[in-house]
Short mmCIF file of C-alpha atoms in Angstrom, two decimals:
data_model
loop_
_atom_site.label_atom_id
_atom_site.label_comp_id
_atom_site.label_asym_id
_atom_site.label_seq_id
_atom_site.Cartn_x
_atom_site.Cartn_y
_atom_site.Cartn_z
CA MET A 1 -16.07 3.45 -6.87
CA LEU A 2 -17.42 4.85 -10.14
CA ASN A 3 -15.67 4.79 -13.50
CA PHE A 4 -13.87 8.01 -14.38
CA ASP A 5 -11.87 9.72 -17.14
CA PHE A 6 -9.36 12.11 -15.57
CA HIS A 7 -7.35 14.56 -17.66
CA ALA A 8 -5.77 17.57 -15.92
CA PRO A 9 -3.20 19.01 -18.32
CA THR A 10 -2.58 22.36 -16.62
CA ARG A 11 1.13 23.03 -16.13
CA LEU A 12 1.44 24.19 -12.52
CA VAL A 13 4.50 26.34 -11.82
CA PHE A 14 4.75 26.80 -8.05
CA GLY A 15 7.09 28.80 -5.85
CA LYS A 16 8.62 32.15 -4.98
CA ASP A 17 8.96 34.57 -7.91
CA CYS A 18 7.76 32.01 -10.46
CA TYR A 19 5.31 34.54 -11.95
CA LYS A 20 8.21 36.76 -12.99
CA GLN A 21 9.05 34.15 -15.63
CA ILE A 22 5.63 34.33 -17.26
CA GLY A 23 7.05 35.83 -20.46
CA PRO A 24 9.42 32.95 -21.26
CA LEU A 25 6.83 30.43 -20.08
CA LEU A 26 4.21 31.77 -22.50
CA ALA A 27 6.71 32.31 -25.32
CA ASP A 28 6.97 28.53 -25.62
CA TYR A 29 3.37 28.57 -26.94
CA GLN A 30 4.11 31.31 -29.52
CA PRO A 31 1.02 33.49 -28.96
CA LYS A 32 0.56 36.31 -31.47
CA LYS A 33 -1.32 38.58 -29.07
CA ILE A 34 -2.23 38.20 -25.42
CA LEU A 35 -5.09 39.73 -23.44
CA LEU A 36 -3.84 40.66 -19.97
CA HIS A 37 -6.95 40.45 -17.79
CA TYR A 38 -7.08 41.59 -14.17
CA GLY A 39 -9.15 43.34 -11.52
CA GLY A 40 -8.56 46.65 -9.79
CA GLY A 41 -5.43 48.38 -8.59
CA SER A 42 -4.03 45.77 -6.20
CA ILE A 43 -1.68 44.18 -8.73
CA LYS A 44 -0.34 47.62 -9.60
CA ARG A 45 0.16 48.65 -5.99
CA SER A 46 1.94 45.37 -5.20
CA GLY A 47 4.31 45.57 -8.16
CA VAL A 48 2.93 42.38 -9.76
CA TYR A 49 1.64 44.31 -12.78
CA ASP A 50 5.03 45.89 -13.47
CA ALA A 51 6.84 42.55 -13.13
CA VAL A 52 4.38 40.74 -15.40
CA THR A 53 4.34 43.37 -18.15
CA ALA A 54 8.14 43.63 -18.04
CA SER A 55 8.45 39.85 -18.42
CA LEU A 56 6.04 39.83 -21.36
CA ARG A 57 7.92 42.65 -23.10
CA GLU A 58 11.33 41.08 -22.49
CA ALA A 59 10.04 37.87 -24.09
CA GLY A 60 8.91 39.87 -27.13
CA LEU A 61 5.22 39.15 -26.57
CA ASP A 62 2.53 41.54 -27.81
CA PHE A 63 -0.33 42.18 -25.40
CA ILE A 64 -3.33 44.38 -24.71
CA GLU A 65 -5.12 44.88 -21.40
CA LEU A 66 -8.57 44.67 -19.90
CA GLY A 67 -8.92 45.43 -16.20
CA GLY A 68 -11.97 45.99 -14.08
CA VAL A 69 -12.84 42.49 -12.86
CA VAL A 70 -14.78 42.60 -9.57
CA PRO A 71 -15.69 39.86 -7.08
CA ASN A 72 -18.58 37.80 -8.45
CA PRO A 73 -17.35 38.71 -11.98
CA ARG A 74 -19.89 40.24 -14.31
CA VAL A 75 -20.94 39.05 -17.74
CA THR A 76 -20.92 42.66 -18.94
CA LEU A 77 -17.12 42.79 -18.71
CA ALA A 78 -16.84 39.36 -20.32
CA ARG A 79 -18.85 40.62 -23.27
CA GLU A 80 -16.48 43.56 -23.57
CA GLY A 81 -13.55 41.17 -23.49
CA VAL A 82 -15.04 38.99 -26.22
CA THR A 83 -15.36 41.99 -28.55
CA LEU A 84 -11.84 43.16 -27.73
CA CYS A 85 -10.31 39.75 -28.39
CA ARG A 86 -12.08 39.40 -31.72
CA ASP A 87 -11.18 42.92 -32.86
CA GLN A 88 -7.53 42.67 -31.79
CA GLY A 89 -6.82 39.09 -32.88
CA VAL A 90 -6.06 37.83 -29.37
CA ASP A 91 -5.11 34.15 -29.26
CA LEU A 92 -4.29 33.70 -25.55
CA ILE A 93 -5.65 35.23 -22.32
CA LEU A 94 -3.49 35.78 -19.26
CA ALA A 95 -5.53 36.28 -16.09
CA VAL A 96 -3.71 37.86 -13.14
CA GLY A 97 -5.68 37.76 -9.90
CA GLY A 98 -7.92 35.44 -7.95
CA GLY A 99 -10.80 33.26 -9.05
CA SER A 100 -12.85 36.19 -10.29
CA ALA A 101 -10.24 37.28 -12.84
CA ILE A 102 -9.65 33.71 -13.93
CA ASP A 103 -13.37 32.90 -14.26
CA SER A 104 -13.92 36.08 -16.26
CA ALA A 105 -11.02 35.13 -18.54
CA LYS A 106 -12.58 31.70 -19.10
CA ALA A 107 -15.90 33.28 -20.04
CA ILE A 108 -14.16 35.52 -22.57
CA ALA A 109 -12.19 32.55 -23.90
CA MET A 110 -15.39 30.64 -24.70
CA GLY A 111 -17.29 33.69 -25.91
CA VAL A 112 -14.78 34.45 -28.65
CA TYR A 113 -15.80 31.30 -30.53
CA TYR A 114 -19.51 31.43 -29.72
CA ASP A 115 -21.84 33.15 -32.20
CA GLY A 116 -24.36 34.32 -29.62
CA ASP A 117 -24.19 36.01 -26.22
CA VAL A 118 -21.63 34.39 -23.90
CA TRP A 119 -24.30 34.33 -21.16
CA ASP A 120 -26.15 31.67 -23.20
CA ILE A 121 -23.35 29.21 -22.46
CA TYR A 122 -24.03 29.52 -18.73
CA GLU A 123 -27.81 29.92 -18.80
CA LYS A 124 -28.42 27.05 -21.23
CA ASN A 125 -25.42 24.97 -20.11
CA LEU A 126 -24.21 24.70 -23.69
CA MET A 127 -21.53 22.01 -23.99
CA GLY A 128 -18.99 21.28 -26.67
CA ASN A 129 -17.54 24.77 -26.74
CA LYS A 130 -14.15 25.83 -28.02
CA ALA A 131 -12.05 28.32 -26.08
CA LEU A 132 -8.93 30.40 -26.38
CA PRO A 133 -6.10 29.09 -24.19
CA VAL A 134 -6.00 30.67 -20.74
CA ALA A 135 -2.95 31.15 -18.54
CA THR A 136 -3.07 32.41 -14.96
CA ILE A 137 -1.02 34.07 -12.25
CA LEU A 138 -2.78 33.45 -8.96
CA THR A 139 -2.84 36.23 -6.35
CA ILE A 140 -5.59 34.87 -4.06
CA PRO A 141 -5.82 31.16 -3.14
CA ALA A 142 -9.49 30.29 -2.93
CA ALA A 143 -11.45 29.33 -6.02
CA GLY A 144 -9.03 26.76 -7.44
CA SER A 145 -9.87 28.09 -10.88
CA GLU A 146 -6.17 28.08 -11.79
CA CYS A 147 -6.33 24.34 -12.49
CA SER A 148 -10.06 23.63 -12.82
CA PRO A 149 -12.38 23.26 -15.82
CA SER A 150 -15.01 25.45 -14.13
CA THR A 151 -16.05 29.08 -14.33
CA VAL A 152 -18.75 31.14 -12.62
CA ILE A 153 -20.20 34.44 -13.85
CA SER A 154 -22.87 36.86 -12.62
CA ASN A 155 -25.60 38.69 -14.51
CA ASP A 156 -26.75 41.79 -12.64
CA ASP A 157 -29.73 42.38 -14.92
CA GLN A 158 -31.19 38.99 -14.02
CA GLN A 159 -29.76 38.78 -10.49
CA ARG A 160 -28.32 35.39 -11.34
CA LYS A 161 -24.95 33.74 -10.80
CA LEU A 162 -24.26 30.61 -12.82
CA GLY A 163 -21.42 28.18 -13.30
CA HIS A 164 -20.24 26.19 -16.28
CA THR A 165 -17.81 23.28 -16.40
CA GLU A 166 -16.02 22.20 -19.53
CA GLN A 167 -12.52 20.89 -20.20
CA CYS A 168 -11.80 23.53 -22.84
CA VAL A 169 -11.37 26.21 -20.15
CA ARG A 170 -8.91 24.33 -17.96
CA PRO A 171 -5.87 26.64 -17.96
CA LEU A 172 -2.88 25.90 -20.12
CA ILE A 173 -0.39 27.04 -17.50
CA SER A 174 -0.73 28.54 -14.01
CA CYS A 175 1.84 30.25 -11.80
CA VAL A 176 1.29 30.07 -8.04
CA ASP A 177 3.70 32.13 -5.93
CA PRO A 178 2.65 31.89 -2.26
CA SER A 179 4.67 35.01 -1.41
CA LEU A 180 2.02 37.05 -3.26
CA PHE A 181 -0.55 36.10 -0.64
CA ALA A 182 1.27 37.97 2.15
CA THR A 183 -0.56 41.23 1.43
CA LEU A 184 -4.06 39.77 1.53
CA PRO A 185 -6.43 41.35 4.07
CA PRO A 186 -7.91 39.08 6.76
CA ASN A 187 -11.37 38.85 5.17
CA GLN A 188 -9.95 37.63 1.85
CA ILE A 189 -7.83 35.03 3.62
CA ALA A 190 -10.86 33.74 5.52
CA ASN A 191 -13.17 33.75 2.51
CA GLY A 192 -10.59 31.87 0.47
CA VAL A 193 -10.22 29.21 3.13
CA ALA A 194 -13.99 28.67 3.30
CA ASP A 195 -14.20 28.41 -0.49
CA MET A 196 -11.47 25.80 -0.84
CA MET A 197 -12.87 23.77 2.06
CA SER A 198 -16.28 23.82 0.41
CA HIS A 199 -14.79 22.53 -2.84
CA ILE A 200 -13.61 19.51 -0.89
CA PHE A 201 -16.85 19.08 1.07
CA GLU A 202 -18.81 19.06 -2.19
CA ARG A 203 -16.76 16.03 -3.26
CA TYR A 204 -16.21 14.36 0.10
CA PHE A 205 -19.85 14.00 1.16
CA THR A 206 -20.96 11.29 -1.22
CA GLY A 207 -23.20 8.28 -1.35
CA THR A 208 -20.67 6.33 -3.43
CA ASP A 209 -19.14 3.33 -1.67
CA HIS A 210 -15.57 1.98 -1.81
CA CYS A 211 -13.83 5.35 -2.10
CA ALA A 212 -11.22 4.84 0.62
CA LEU A 213 -8.39 6.45 -1.31
CA THR A 214 -10.19 9.64 -2.29
CA ASP A 215 -11.82 9.77 1.16
CA GLY A 216 -8.31 9.84 2.61
CA LEU A 217 -7.10 12.46 0.15
CA CYS A 218 -10.03 14.73 0.98
CA GLU A 219 -9.51 14.25 4.71
CA SER A 220 -5.79 14.98 4.49
CA VAL A 221 -6.25 18.22 2.56
CA LEU A 222 -9.03 19.36 4.90
CA ARG A 223 -6.88 18.67 7.97
CA THR A 224 -4.01 20.58 6.38
CA ILE A 225 -6.23 23.60 5.79
CA ILE A 226 -7.56 23.49 9.34
CA GLN A 227 -4.00 23.32 10.68
CA TYR A 228 -2.43 26.07 8.58
CA ALA A 229 -5.25 28.55 7.94
CA PRO A 230 -5.06 30.04 11.45
CA LYS A 231 -1.30 30.48 10.95
CA VAL A 232 -1.63 32.59 7.79
CA TYR A 233 -4.58 34.45 9.26
CA ALA A 234 -2.47 35.40 12.29
CA ASP A 235 0.69 36.03 10.25
CA PRO A 236 0.10 36.71 6.53
CA GLY A 237 3.87 36.81 6.02
CA ASP A 238 4.27 33.12 6.91
CA TYR A 239 5.46 31.85 3.51
CA ASP A 240 5.83 28.20 4.49
CA SER A 241 2.26 28.03 5.78
CA TRP A 242 1.01 29.78 2.67
CA CYS A 243 2.64 27.03 0.60
CA GLN A 244 0.36 24.51 2.34
CA ILE A 245 -2.77 26.64 1.87
CA GLY A 246 -1.90 27.61 -1.70
CA LEU A 247 -1.42 24.02 -2.85
CA ALA A 248 -4.49 22.90 -0.90
CA GLY A 249 -6.62 25.41 -2.78
CA THR A 250 -5.41 24.06 -6.10
CA LEU A 251 -5.89 20.40 -5.17
CA ALA A 252 -9.34 21.16 -3.79
CA HIS A 253 -10.68 21.95 -7.25
CA ASN A 254 -8.57 20.28 -9.95
CA ASP A 255 -10.90 17.21 -9.83
CA LEU A 256 -8.37 14.83 -8.25
CA LEU A 257 -10.32 14.62 -4.98
CA GLY A 258 -13.57 13.74 -6.75
CA LEU A 259 -12.33 10.75 -8.74
CA GLY A 260 -14.72 7.80 -8.77
CA ARG A 261 -17.40 9.38 -6.58
CA ASP A 262 -20.70 11.20 -6.96
CA GLU A 263 -20.38 14.85 -5.97
CA ASP A 264 -22.90 17.16 -4.31
CA TRP A 265 -22.61 20.93 -5.00
CA ALA A 266 -25.86 21.89 -3.26
CA CYS A 267 -24.13 24.43 -1.00
CA HIS A 268 -22.46 26.13 -3.94
CA GLN A 269 -25.73 26.43 -5.83
CA MET A 270 -27.52 27.79 -2.77
CA GLU A 271 -24.72 30.30 -2.20
CA HIS A 272 -24.84 31.51 -5.80
CA GLU A 273 -28.30 32.86 -5.07
CA LEU A 274 -26.95 34.84 -2.10
CA SER A 275 -24.20 36.34 -4.24
CA ALA A 276 -26.54 37.05 -7.14
CA ILE A 277 -28.95 39.12 -5.04
CA TYR A 278 -26.76 40.47 -2.23
CA ASP A 279 -23.27 40.39 -3.84
CA VAL A 280 -21.81 38.76 -0.73
CA ALA A 281 -18.34 37.22 -0.76
CA HIS A 282 -18.64 33.63 -1.95
CA GLY A 283 -16.59 32.17 0.90
CA ALA A 284 -18.53 34.07 3.54
CA GLY A 285 -21.82 32.75 2.18
CA LEU A 286 -20.46 29.20 2.14
CA ALA A 287 -19.27 29.49 5.74
CA VAL A 288 -22.85 30.23 6.77
CA LEU A 289 -24.56 27.68 4.53
CA THR A 290 -22.32 24.64 4.95
CA PRO A 291 -22.92 23.93 8.67
CA ALA A 292 -26.65 24.57 8.17
CA TRP A 293 -26.73 22.10 5.25
CA MET A 294 -24.86 19.54 7.36
CA THR A 295 -27.35 19.98 10.19
CA TYR A 296 -30.29 19.53 7.80
CA ILE A 297 -29.15 16.27 6.18
CA TYR A 298 -26.74 14.42 8.48
CA ARG A 299 -29.31 12.19 10.20
CA GLU A 300 -29.97 10.42 6.90
CA HIS A 301 -26.24 9.79 6.35
CA LEU A 302 -24.79 8.99 9.75
CA PRO A 303 -21.80 6.84 8.61
CA MET A 304 -20.48 9.50 6.22
CA PHE A 305 -20.85 12.33 8.70
CA LEU A 306 -19.45 10.25 11.57
CA GLN A 307 -16.38 9.61 9.43
CA PHE A 308 -16.07 13.37 8.87
CA ALA A 309 -16.41 14.04 12.58
CA VAL A 310 -13.65 11.64 13.54
CA LYS A 311 -11.17 11.83 10.66
CA VAL A 312 -11.45 15.53 9.76
CA MET A 313 -12.61 17.33 12.89
CA GLY A 314 -10.88 14.98 15.34
CA ILE A 315 -13.91 14.37 17.57
CA ASP A 316 -13.40 11.67 20.19
CA GLY A 317 -16.74 10.37 21.39
CA SER A 318 -18.88 7.28 21.69
CA TYR A 319 -19.88 5.67 18.40
CA ARG A 320 -23.03 4.57 20.24
CA GLU A 321 -24.06 8.24 20.14
CA PRO A 322 -23.28 9.17 16.53
CA GLU A 323 -25.60 12.18 16.46
CA ALA A 324 -23.84 13.76 19.43
CA VAL A 325 -20.43 13.19 17.81
CA ILE A 326 -21.58 14.71 14.51
CA GLU A 327 -23.20 17.71 16.15
CA GLU A 328 -19.99 18.37 18.06
CA ALA A 329 -18.08 18.22 14.76
CA ILE A 330 -20.44 20.75 13.13
CA ASP A 331 -20.04 23.02 16.16
CA LYS A 332 -16.26 22.66 15.88
CA LEU A 333 -16.40 23.61 12.19
CA ARG A 334 -18.41 26.71 13.09
CA ALA A 335 -15.83 27.55 15.77
CA PHE A 336 -13.03 27.19 13.23
CA TYR A 337 -14.80 29.55 10.86
CA ARG A 338 -15.31 32.01 13.69
CA LEU A 339 -11.62 31.77 14.63
CA ILE A 340 -10.67 33.17 11.23
CA GLY A 341 -13.33 35.84 11.27
CA LEU A 342 -16.05 34.28 9.15
CA PRO A 343 -19.78 34.94 9.70
CA GLN A 344 -22.09 32.28 11.09
CA THR A 345 -25.51 33.66 10.18
CA LEU A 346 -27.11 35.43 7.25
CA GLU A 347 -28.00 38.21 9.65
CA GLU A 348 -24.28 38.88 10.09
CA LEU A 349 -24.12 39.34 6.31
CA GLY A 350 -26.96 41.84 6.48
CA ILE A 351 -29.43 39.43 4.90
CA GLY A 352 -32.99 39.06 6.18
CA ASN A 353 -35.53 36.40 5.24
CA ASP A 354 -37.33 38.51 2.62
CA ASN A 355 -35.90 36.60 -0.35
CA TYR A 356 -35.50 33.10 1.05
CA GLU A 357 -38.36 31.65 -0.99
CA ILE A 358 -37.38 33.22 -4.31
CA MET A 359 -33.75 32.19 -3.76
CA ALA A 360 -34.86 28.61 -3.04
CA LYS A 361 -36.99 28.55 -6.18
CA LYS A 362 -34.24 30.07 -8.33
CA ALA A 363 -31.63 27.65 -6.98
CA THR A 364 -33.81 24.68 -7.93
CA ARG A 365 -34.87 26.33 -11.22
CA ILE A 366 -38.56 25.99 -10.37
CA ALA A 367 -38.72 29.76 -10.75
CA TYR A 368 -38.01 29.26 -14.46
CA GLY A 369 -39.66 25.94 -15.24
CA PRO A 370 -39.49 22.33 -14.02
CA GLU A 371 -37.82 21.86 -10.66
CA LYS A 372 -34.23 20.59 -10.67
CA GLN A 373 -33.34 19.22 -7.28
CA LEU A 374 -29.94 20.07 -5.85
CA GLY A 375 -27.32 17.77 -4.39
CA GLY A 376 -25.88 14.30 -4.74
CA ILE A 377 -25.70 12.67 -1.32
CA GLN A 378 -29.25 13.92 -0.72
CA LYS A 379 -31.59 15.55 -3.21
CA LEU A 380 -33.06 18.88 -2.12
CA GLY A 381 -36.24 20.36 -3.55
CA TRP A 382 -37.03 24.03 -3.20
CA GLN A 383 -38.74 23.55 0.16
CA ASP A 384 -35.63 21.75 1.48
CA VAL A 385 -33.48 24.64 0.27
CA LEU A 386 -35.86 27.06 1.96
CA ALA A 387 -35.43 25.10 5.20
CA VAL A 388 -31.62 25.28 4.91
CA TYR A 389 -31.78 29.04 4.42
CA GLY A 390 -34.02 29.15 7.49
CA LEU A 391 -31.32 27.39 9.54
CA CYS A 392 -28.85 30.11 8.51
CA GLY A 393 -30.80 33.01 10.00
#
């Protein structure tokens, strides 16, 4: 196990109607002005917007609004938010929505204190930033951004999607009410499940030895998702099952499951190129890429993937035939994704092979300069990435 320094100070308020207390919760921090940041009309149609604004007003909190966040949130809106916060003296941002709204809020929070364009922070991976405090009300369990120090933003002009991780953007407080997930359409449920599972896979598949405890934590959360995701997909009103999925999504990305181990993140970086060019749903892209990535690398890491096959996917086979056991596990993962309506090929996403090479070169940065190989358990150059994309066709 590797040395680590774990600090996860986000206050997590979990349960039915907890978001209706956001005013008193934030009043404890005495903000002078809040930016209420959200996406389209869903929070207004559901009544969440009215409940949140009423709670803020009843607590005597001053706020302004910026809506318009879209999936794969855009840097253009973040720039607008930076200007608005500076001009209006905002000192706290409240994001209401899923990972896109929260990631956009984090970009704005850093951009307020940065002298240049907020995109620089992502493109140049500028560390040591300062950020406004961010609070969240989660309406879609998926990204785990409600308790993570990470944020991802897209730049349409450059057809790029980049992430940035820094402790300054870990939310101050997050409200997770699983009853809000009952109105989610099937595709958003499925995409969210694939995203949170990928957050665990990126940590679980490691070359670090002596990680029995975090191995077990990863396996337990993955098994929980596999058990309860079909339940909420079949019955979105199943509150008790949503509690399991909602908490799983948070634990998948608050760094607890990655303690003391090298992480991978190749699938996420490969998927960012799909989203940047084709604007596909992040979870859908990951559902296609993850089994292909597993197929490409597992033969070099048989013990790790055999453990996954047995302890996560429940495969019962002969250990004398590890490849057969692992391949059955990958097939079972694909079947699980299919059960909840996720795609299994890039063709299903409407993506041909025209841009495979440029995506592979952009993912590994060789399109911009020296190559930066992806991955932790196995390093992937651009030709490896190209091969993985080829397995997704």
